[in-house]
């Protein structure tokens, strides 16, 4: 639907991810975009950073369930 509406790229989650972790991913993703990286590079950098972090509630985000959900479609 997004592509039929004219979108050139879509960043989407393949499964439900905690809202706080999603917000953190988006912060990291858009920071990378602001540095001039293209969408796939920005998503990869955000995923790599997120997997090294610890959630404010105290659990590590290294498990793929937290960082591997996001994909870029073109």
PDB file of C-alpha atoms in Angstrom:
ATOM      1  CA  UNK A   1       0.000   0.000   0.000  1.00  0.00           C
ATOM      2  CA  UNK A   2       2.786   2.465   0.819  1.00  0.00           C
ATOM      3  CA  UNK A   3       4.456   1.866  -2.535  1.00  0.00           C
ATOM      4  CA  UNK A   4       1.177   2.279  -4.422  1.00  0.00           C
ATOM      5  CA  UNK A   5       0.796   5.600  -2.621  1.00  0.00           C
ATOM      6  CA  UNK A   6       4.219   6.708  -3.909  1.00  0.00           C
ATOM      7  CA  UNK A   7       6.650   5.823  -1.136  1.00  0.00           C
ATOM      8  CA  UNK A   8      10.134   4.959  -2.409  1.00  0.00           C
ATOM      9  CA  UNK A   9      11.213   3.181   0.781  1.00  0.00           C
ATOM     10  CA  UNK A  10       9.506   1.716   3.826  1.00  0.00           C
ATOM     11  CA  UNK A  11      11.107   0.945   7.187  1.00  0.00           C
ATOM     12  CA  UNK A  12       8.841  -1.495   8.980  1.00  0.00           C
ATOM     13  CA  UNK A  13       8.897  -3.930  11.845  1.00  0.00           C
ATOM     14  CA  UNK A  14       8.237  -7.592  11.089  1.00  0.00           C
ATOM     15  CA  UNK A  15       6.834  -8.188  14.580  1.00  0.00           C
ATOM     16  CA  UNK A  16       5.644  -6.235  17.597  1.00  0.00           C
ATOM     17  CA  UNK A  17       8.483  -4.582  19.510  1.00  0.00           C
ATOM     18  CA  UNK A  18       8.234  -2.793  22.860  1.00  0.00           C
ATOM     19  CA  UNK A  19       7.362   0.894  22.393  1.00  0.00           C
ATOM     20  CA  UNK A  20      10.394   2.148  24.314  1.00  0.00           C
ATOM     21  CA  UNK A  21      12.760   0.027  22.248  1.00  0.00           C
ATOM     22  CA  UNK A  22      11.039   1.118  19.045  1.00  0.00           C
ATOM     23  CA  UNK A  23      11.438   4.761  20.058  1.00  0.00           C
ATOM     24  CA  UNK A  24      15.136   4.202  20.762  1.00  0.00           C
ATOM     25  CA  UNK A  25      15.597   2.487  17.390  1.00  0.00           C
ATOM     26  CA  UNK A  26      13.962   5.456  15.662  1.00  0.00           C
ATOM     27  CA  UNK A  27      16.188   7.928  17.539  1.00  0.00           C
ATOM     28  CA  UNK A  28      19.261   6.025  16.390  1.00  0.00           C
ATOM     29  CA  UNK A  29      17.933   5.591  12.848  1.00  0.00           C
ATOM     30  CA  UNK A  30      17.109   9.267  12.313  1.00  0.00           C
ATOM     31  CA  UNK A  31      20.409  10.361  13.857  1.00  0.00           C
ATOM     32  CA  UNK A  32      22.163   8.284  11.204  1.00  0.00           C
ATOM     33  CA  UNK A  33      19.969   9.741   8.460  1.00  0.00           C
ATOM     34  CA  UNK A  34      20.870  13.233   9.713  1.00  0.00           C
ATOM     35  CA  UNK A  35      24.531  12.290   9.233  1.00  0.00           C
ATOM     36  CA  UNK A  36      23.792  11.641   5.562  1.00  0.00           C
ATOM     37  CA  UNK A  37      23.599   7.856   5.544  1.00  0.00           C
ATOM     38  CA  UNK A  38      21.065   6.265   3.219  1.00  0.00           C
ATOM     39  CA  UNK A  39      18.129   4.341   4.650  1.00  0.00           C
ATOM     40  CA  UNK A  40      19.643   0.819   4.638  1.00  0.00           C
ATOM     41  CA  UNK A  41      22.926   2.084   6.134  1.00  0.00           C
ATOM     42  CA  UNK A  42      21.076   4.066   8.794  1.00  0.00           C
ATOM     43  CA  UNK A  43      18.928   1.072   9.736  1.00  0.00           C
ATOM     44  CA  UNK A  44      21.978  -1.199   9.957  1.00  0.00           C
ATOM     45  CA  UNK A  45      23.862   1.290  12.134  1.00  0.00           C
ATOM     46  CA  UNK A  46      20.817   1.703  14.404  1.00  0.00           C
ATOM     47  CA  UNK A  47      20.454  -2.068  14.762  1.00  0.00           C
ATOM     48  CA  UNK A  48      24.155  -2.468  15.579  1.00  0.00           C
ATOM     49  CA  UNK A  49      24.045   0.247  18.230  1.00  0.00           C
ATOM     50  CA  UNK A  50      20.788  -0.983  19.753  1.00  0.00           C
ATOM     51  CA  UNK A  51      22.091  -4.521  20.208  1.00  0.00           C
ATOM     52  CA  UNK A  52      24.963  -3.195  22.360  1.00  0.00           C
ATOM     53  CA  UNK A  53      22.678  -1.206  24.667  1.00  0.00           C
ATOM     54  CA  UNK A  54      20.813  -1.977  27.859  1.00  0.00           C
ATOM     55  CA  UNK A  55      17.194  -0.997  28.291  1.00  0.00           C
ATOM     56  CA  UNK A  56      16.512   1.546  31.089  1.00  0.00           C
ATOM     57  CA  UNK A  57      14.649  -1.251  32.872  1.00  0.00           C
ATOM     58  CA  UNK A  58      17.935  -3.174  33.090  1.00  0.00           C
ATOM     59  CA  UNK A  59      17.855  -5.857  30.424  1.00  0.00           C
ATOM     60  CA  UNK A  60      20.319  -6.200  27.554  1.00  0.00           C
ATOM     61  CA  UNK A  61      19.020  -5.655  24.045  1.00  0.00           C
ATOM     62  CA  UNK A  62      21.439  -8.115  22.427  1.00  0.00           C
ATOM     63  CA  UNK A  63      18.688 -10.644  21.651  1.00  0.00           C
ATOM     64  CA  UNK A  64      17.531 -10.359  18.015  1.00  0.00           C
ATOM     65  CA  UNK A  65      13.912  -9.982  19.157  1.00  0.00           C
ATOM     66  CA  UNK A  66      14.786  -6.392  20.097  1.00  0.00           C
ATOM     67  CA  UNK A  67      16.852  -5.222  17.136  1.00  0.00           C
ATOM     68  CA  UNK A  68      16.236  -7.520  14.149  1.00  0.00           C
ATOM     69  CA  UNK A  69      12.583  -6.653  13.592  1.00  0.00           C
ATOM     70  CA  UNK A  70      13.180  -3.666  11.314  1.00  0.00           C
ATOM     71  CA  UNK A  71      13.595  -4.068   7.585  1.00  0.00           C
ATOM     72  CA  UNK A  72      13.968  -1.671   4.694  1.00  0.00           C
ATOM     73  CA  UNK A  73      11.904  -2.318   1.567  1.00  0.00           C
ATOM     74  CA  UNK A  74      12.446  -0.532  -1.696  1.00  0.00           C
TER      75      UNK A  74
END
